[in-house]
Amino acid sequence: EAGVAQSPRYKIIEKRQSVAFWCNPISGHATLYWYQQILGQGPKLLIQFQNNGVVDDSQLPKDRFSAERLKGVDSTLKIQPAKLEDSAVYLCASSLAKPRGETQYFGPGTRLLVL
Amino acid sequence: QKEVEQNSGPLSVPEGAIASLNCTYSDRGSQSFFWYRQYSGKSPELIMFIYSNGDKEDGRFTAQLNKASQYVSLLIRDSQPSDSATYLCAVNTGGGNKLTFGTGTQLKVEL
């Protein structure tokens, strides 16, 4: 079974530029998550989708971050404009759509450096 | 108060010893608890999950949950150098399968 796919793996941009990340979840996983992991910290949930609907985006900085999952499968996360503090690993995860404690599987992540 | 707290370490244990990793959480309504392992430069991978009070064993790993004390732990028996990694505790908070992670404990298994 193929795992969660993400691209690109690495990205270097200058502040105020825009960037987009792509994620394809495990086949059949209705729930998709984007996390931000800053060096030395645990992953922080940015947004959670159930199919193509948003379940939780309470920690998404909506003035600069946006995400979509139009067909309920793959997803994109965009940052515009980027700030220095956005330098982090952006992890995508997916899980089955069960109501409690369903295991989340992570992709390899996209490492973003904002200069 | 942080929602999920872990000692950042590093925790150093000799090869073959038992490593004990601890985690406390603040939300009494939390129902599901997960341990992930993260090697440097890699993404988190699931080791174990536990829902009920008590112990759950899987090979060299044992997860322990005490909901009254809001405490979850991971024991690694016969620690190997390949176990050297950061261990993340994650708690299902607020329903809807949202996970809140601790900052992780770095484990070093020394030869």
mmCIF file of C-alpha atoms in Angstrom:
data_model
loop_
_atom_site.group_PDB
_atom_site.id
_atom_site.type_symbol
_atom_site.label_atom_id
_atom_site.label_comp_id
_atom_site.label_asym_id
_atom_site.label_seq_id
_atom_site.Cartn_x
_atom_site.Cartn_y
_atom_site.Cartn_z
ATOM 1 C CA GLU A 1 0.000 0.000 0.000
ATOM 2 C CA ALA A 2 1.418 3.371 -1.006
ATOM 3 C CA GLY A 3 1.932 5.875 1.787
ATOM 4 C CA VAL A 4 1.185 9.566 1.969
ATOM 5 C CA ALA A 5 2.945 11.445 -0.831
ATOM 6 C CA GLN A 6 4.152 15.027 -0.561
ATOM 7 C CA SER A 7 5.974 17.396 -2.856
ATOM 8 C CA PRO A 8 8.252 19.186 -3.048
ATOM 9 C CA ARG A 9 10.543 17.707 -0.401
ATOM 10 C CA TYR A 10 12.523 20.910 0.015
ATOM 11 C CA LYS A 11 11.828 24.545 -0.769
ATOM 12 C CA ILE A 12 13.849 27.690 -0.216
ATOM 13 C CA ILE A 13 12.168 31.054 -0.775
ATOM 14 C CA GLU A 14 12.633 34.638 0.244
ATOM 15 C CA LYS A 15 10.291 36.364 2.649
ATOM 16 C CA ARG A 16 7.151 37.826 1.089
ATOM 17 C CA GLN A 17 7.222 35.224 -1.675
ATOM 18 C CA SER A 18 4.507 32.624 -2.040
ATOM 19 C CA VAL A 19 4.839 28.849 -1.890
ATOM 20 C CA ALA A 20 2.557 25.851 -2.324
ATOM 21 C CA PHE A 21 2.792 22.299 -1.064
ATOM 22 C CA TRP A 22 0.971 19.261 -2.388
ATOM 23 C CA CYS A 23 -0.224 16.129 -0.592
ATOM 24 C CA ASN A 24 -1.799 12.899 -1.779
ATOM 25 C CA PRO A 25 -3.171 10.762 1.074
ATOM 26 C CA ILE A 26 -3.306 7.010 1.406
ATOM 27 C CA SER A 27 -5.983 5.604 -0.879
ATOM 28 C CA GLY A 28 -9.337 5.429 0.873
ATOM 29 C CA HIS A 29 -8.407 7.796 3.689
ATOM 30 C CA ALA A 30 -11.154 10.385 3.947
ATOM 31 C CA THR A 31 -9.440 12.547 6.544
ATOM 32 C CA LEU A 32 -6.401 14.663 5.690
ATOM 33 C CA TYR A 33 -4.323 16.846 7.988
ATOM 34 C CA TRP A 34 -1.679 19.502 7.524
ATOM 35 C CA TYR A 35 0.776 20.034 10.357
ATOM 36 C CA GLN A 36 3.578 22.514 10.900
ATOM 37 C CA GLN A 37 6.629 21.276 12.792
ATOM 38 C CA ILE A 38 9.143 23.864 13.872
ATOM 39 C CA LEU A 39 12.595 22.574 14.816
ATOM 40 C CA GLY A 40 12.593 21.186 18.354
ATOM 41 C CA GLN A 41 8.814 21.152 18.657
ATOM 42 C CA GLY A 42 6.055 18.650 18.079
ATOM 43 C CA PRO A 43 3.790 18.885 15.043
ATOM 44 C CA LYS A 44 1.045 21.512 15.304
ATOM 45 C CA LEU A 45 -2.211 20.928 13.454
ATOM 46 C CA LEU A 46 -2.950 23.649 10.907
ATOM 47 C CA ILE A 47 -6.028 22.249 9.210
ATOM 48 C CA GLN A 48 -8.053 19.042 9.077
ATOM 49 C CA PHE A 49 -10.271 17.980 6.170
ATOM 50 C CA GLN A 50 -12.970 15.336 6.136
ATOM 51 C CA ASN A 51 -13.411 14.517 2.437
ATOM 52 C CA ASN A 52 -13.442 18.037 0.931
ATOM 53 C CA GLY A 53 -14.858 19.820 3.991
ATOM 54 C CA VAL A 54 -12.885 21.608 6.703
ATOM 55 C CA VAL A 55 -13.248 20.063 10.169
ATOM 56 C CA ASP A 56 -10.773 22.232 12.074
ATOM 57 C CA ASP A 57 -8.718 25.210 10.951
ATOM 58 C CA SER A 58 -8.541 27.005 14.285
ATOM 59 C CA GLN A 59 -4.735 27.194 14.243
ATOM 60 C CA LEU A 60 -4.350 28.160 10.589
ATOM 61 C CA PRO A 61 -3.028 31.742 10.162
ATOM 62 C CA LYS A 62 -5.722 32.623 7.680
ATOM 63 C CA ASP A 63 -4.217 35.979 6.728
ATOM 64 C CA ARG A 64 -1.401 34.168 4.940
ATOM 65 C CA PHE A 65 -2.154 30.445 4.848
ATOM 66 C CA SER A 66 -4.800 28.726 2.765
ATOM 67 C CA ALA A 67 -5.578 25.111 1.992
ATOM 68 C CA GLU A 68 -7.960 23.261 -0.225
ATOM 69 C CA ARG A 69 -9.025 19.715 -0.984
ATOM 70 C CA LEU A 70 -11.363 20.207 -3.882
ATOM 71 C CA LYS A 71 -12.135 16.620 -4.908
ATOM 72 C CA GLY A 72 -11.744 15.030 -1.504
ATOM 73 C CA VAL A 73 -8.453 13.375 -2.390
ATOM 74 C CA ASP A 74 -5.267 15.393 -2.779
ATOM 75 C CA SER A 75 -4.719 18.744 -1.121
ATOM 76 C CA THR A 76 -2.615 21.873 -1.438
ATOM 77 C CA LEU A 77 -1.392 24.210 1.288
ATOM 78 C CA LYS A 78 -0.327 27.708 0.286
ATOM 79 C CA ILE A 79 1.543 30.441 2.102
ATOM 80 C CA GLN A 80 1.326 33.964 0.736
ATOM 81 C CA PRO A 81 3.290 36.009 1.681
ATOM 82 C CA ALA A 82 5.839 33.935 3.598
ATOM 83 C CA LYS A 83 7.519 35.179 6.752
ATOM 84 C CA LEU A 84 10.794 34.102 8.310
ATOM 85 C CA GLU A 85 8.914 32.318 11.105
ATOM 86 C CA ASP A 86 7.225 30.054 8.559
ATOM 87 C CA SER A 87 10.489 28.124 8.223
ATOM 88 C CA ALA A 88 9.479 24.633 9.305
ATOM 89 C CA VAL A 89 8.605 21.168 8.078
ATOM 90 C CA TYR A 90 5.090 20.896 6.723
ATOM 91 C CA LEU A 91 3.700 17.445 7.299
ATOM 92 C CA CYS A 92 0.663 15.960 5.674
ATOM 93 C CA ALA A 93 -1.107 13.037 7.331
ATOM 94 C CA SER A 94 -4.174 10.973 6.561
ATOM 95 C CA SER A 95 -6.500 8.607 8.375
ATOM 96 C CA LEU A 96 -9.677 6.649 7.925
ATOM 97 C CA ALA A 97 -12.874 8.520 8.779
ATOM 98 C CA LYS A 98 -13.734 6.870 12.080
ATOM 99 C CA PRO A 99 -14.992 8.943 14.974
ATOM 100 C CA ARG A 100 -12.397 8.196 17.622
ATOM 101 C CA GLY A 101 -8.683 8.018 17.719
ATOM 102 C CA GLU A 102 -8.086 6.774 14.238
ATOM 103 C CA THR A 103 -4.384 6.355 13.495
ATOM 104 C CA GLN A 104 -2.799 9.114 11.444
ATOM 105 C CA TYR A 105 -0.081 8.235 8.947
ATOM 106 C CA PHE A 106 2.423 10.883 7.989
ATOM 107 C CA GLY A 107 4.044 11.724 4.692
ATOM 108 C CA PRO A 108 7.768 12.561 4.371
ATOM 109 C CA GLY A 109 7.164 16.282 4.804
ATOM 110 C CA THR A 110 8.231 19.412 2.960
ATOM 111 C CA ARG A 111 11.115 21.322 4.482
ATOM 112 C CA LEU A 112 10.631 25.053 3.968
ATOM 113 C CA LEU A 113 13.328 27.633 4.547
ATOM 114 C CA VAL A 114 12.352 31.286 4.319
ATOM 115 C CA LEU A 115 15.288 33.680 3.901
ATOM 116 C CA GLN B 1 -0.375 25.101 30.967
ATOM 117 C CA LYS B 2 0.701 23.077 27.963
ATOM 118 C CA GLU B 3 -1.860 20.554 26.794
ATOM 119 C CA VAL B 4 0.647 17.728 26.394
ATOM 120 C CA GLU B 5 3.912 17.796 28.288
ATOM 121 C CA GLN B 6 7.034 15.721 27.841
ATOM 122 C CA ASN B 7 10.538 16.004 29.190
ATOM 123 C CA SER B 8 12.653 17.072 26.212
ATOM 124 C CA GLY B 9 15.664 15.052 27.366
ATOM 125 C CA PRO B 10 17.967 13.831 26.129
ATOM 126 C CA LEU B 11 17.339 10.596 27.981
ATOM 127 C CA SER B 12 20.404 8.388 27.796
ATOM 128 C CA VAL B 13 20.226 4.662 28.509
ATOM 129 C CA PRO B 14 22.753 1.895 27.940
ATOM 130 C CA GLU B 15 22.095 -0.750 25.319
ATOM 131 C CA GLY B 16 19.902 -3.513 26.703
ATOM 132 C CA ALA B 17 18.343 -1.374 29.430
ATOM 133 C CA ILE B 18 14.724 -0.279 29.796
ATOM 134 C CA ALA B 19 13.909 3.224 28.568
ATOM 135 C CA SER B 20 10.961 4.938 30.231
ATOM 136 C CA LEU B 21 9.326 7.875 28.482
ATOM 137 C CA ASN B 22 6.620 9.903 30.177
ATOM 138 C CA CYS B 23 3.839 12.214 29.090
ATOM 139 C CA THR B 24 1.144 14.156 30.934
ATOM 140 C CA TYR B 25 -1.914 15.791 29.430
ATOM 141 C CA SER B 26 -4.387 18.403 30.605
ATOM 142 C CA ASP B 27 -7.678 17.486 28.888
ATOM 143 C CA ARG B 28 -9.540 14.997 31.108
ATOM 144 C CA GLY B 29 -11.879 14.219 28.223
ATOM 145 C CA SER B 30 -9.073 12.795 26.082
ATOM 146 C CA GLN B 31 -9.861 9.299 24.878
ATOM 147 C CA SER B 32 -6.973 8.164 22.690
ATOM 148 C CA PHE B 33 -3.240 8.286 23.169
ATOM 149 C CA PHE B 34 -0.466 7.673 20.680
ATOM 150 C CA TRP B 35 3.278 7.286 20.689
ATOM 151 C CA TYR B 36 5.176 8.235 17.548
ATOM 152 C CA ARG B 37 8.877 7.815 16.865
ATOM 153 C CA GLN B 38 10.704 10.422 14.801
ATOM 154 C CA TYR B 39 14.225 9.938 13.535
ATOM 155 C CA SER B 40 16.203 13.071 12.770
ATOM 156 C CA GLY B 41 15.128 14.522 9.453
ATOM 157 C CA LYS B 42 12.268 12.055 9.071
ATOM 158 C CA SER B 43 8.522 12.180 9.632
ATOM 159 C CA PRO B 44 6.775 10.659 12.668
ATOM 160 C CA GLU B 45 5.898 6.979 12.538
ATOM 161 C CA LEU B 46 3.360 5.321 14.812
ATOM 162 C CA ILE B 47 4.659 2.943 17.467
ATOM 163 C CA MET B 48 1.581 2.318 19.579
ATOM 164 C CA PHE B 49 -1.808 3.604 20.578
ATOM 165 C CA ILE B 50 -3.761 3.005 23.775
ATOM 166 C CA TYR B 51 -7.352 3.764 24.714
ATOM 167 C CA SER B 52 -7.921 2.011 28.043
ATOM 168 C CA ASN B 53 -6.334 2.312 31.464
ATOM 169 C CA GLY B 54 -3.556 -0.175 32.101
ATOM 170 C CA ASP B 55 -0.801 -1.645 30.007
ATOM 171 C CA LYS B 56 -0.617 -2.556 26.351
ATOM 172 C CA GLU B 57 2.321 -4.541 25.062
ATOM 173 C CA ASP B 58 3.667 -4.880 21.529
ATOM 174 C CA GLY B 59 7.010 -6.613 21.238
ATOM 175 C CA ARG B 60 9.620 -4.620 23.138
ATOM 176 C CA PHE B 61 7.221 -1.726 23.626
ATOM 177 C CA THR B 62 4.687 -1.256 26.433
ATOM 178 C CA ALA B 63 2.335 1.687 26.674
ATOM 179 C CA GLN B 64 0.829 2.514 30.063
ATOM 180 C CA LEU B 65 -2.193 4.743 30.623
ATOM 181 C CA ASN B 66 -3.537 6.199 33.845
ATOM 182 C CA LYS B 67 -6.477 8.485 33.070
ATOM 183 C CA ALA B 68 -7.025 9.438 36.715
ATOM 184 C CA SER B 69 -3.494 10.832 36.867
ATOM 185 C CA GLN B 70 -3.626 12.049 33.237
ATOM 186 C CA TYR B 71 -0.441 10.210 32.538
ATOM 187 C CA VAL B 72 0.745 8.010 29.709
ATOM 188 C CA SER B 73 4.114 6.350 29.373
ATOM 189 C CA LEU B 74 6.118 4.236 26.953
ATOM 190 C CA LEU B 75 8.556 1.574 28.068
ATOM 191 C CA ILE B 76 11.137 0.201 25.670
ATOM 192 C CA ARG B 77 12.725 -3.036 26.831
ATOM 193 C CA ASP B 78 16.138 -4.242 25.655
ATOM 194 C CA SER B 79 16.900 -0.830 24.172
ATOM 195 C CA GLN B 80 18.927 -0.848 20.968
ATOM 196 C CA PRO B 81 21.013 1.902 19.335
ATOM 197 C CA SER B 82 18.404 1.898 16.553
ATOM 198 C CA ASP B 83 15.858 3.094 19.129
ATOM 199 C CA SER B 84 17.728 6.399 19.365
ATOM 200 C CA ALA B 85 15.177 8.950 18.169
ATOM 201 C CA THR B 86 12.687 11.512 19.416
ATOM 202 C CA TYR B 87 9.503 10.030 20.852
ATOM 203 C CA LEU B 88 6.357 12.094 20.470
ATOM 204 C CA CYS B 89 3.335 11.677 22.694
ATOM 205 C CA ALA B 90 0.051 12.610 21.007
ATOM 206 C CA VAL B 91 -3.353 12.949 22.589
ATOM 207 C CA ASN B 92 -6.736 13.030 20.907
ATOM 208 C CA THR B 93 -8.268 16.252 22.189
ATOM 209 C CA GLY B 94 -11.520 18.015 21.501
ATOM 210 C CA GLY B 95 -13.026 15.177 19.495
ATOM 211 C CA GLY B 96 -12.933 14.916 15.722
ATOM 212 C CA ASN B 97 -9.681 12.979 15.765
ATOM 213 C CA LYS B 98 -7.599 16.102 16.436
ATOM 214 C CA LEU B 99 -4.179 15.206 17.826
ATOM 215 C CA THR B 100 -2.179 17.460 20.107
ATOM 216 C CA PHE B 101 1.494 16.580 20.265
ATOM 217 C CA GLY B 102 4.036 17.088 22.983
ATOM 218 C CA THR B 103 7.441 18.505 22.153
ATOM 219 C CA GLY B 104 8.987 15.038 22.213
ATOM 220 C CA THR B 105 11.653 13.313 24.288
ATOM 221 C CA GLN B 106 15.001 12.611 22.688
ATOM 222 C CA LEU B 107 16.241 9.127 23.518
ATOM 223 C CA LYS B 108 19.860 8.097 23.132
ATOM 224 C CA VAL B 109 20.802 4.455 23.485
ATOM 225 C CA GLU B 110 24.502 4.132 24.128
ATOM 226 C CA LEU B 111 26.722 1.173 23.310
#
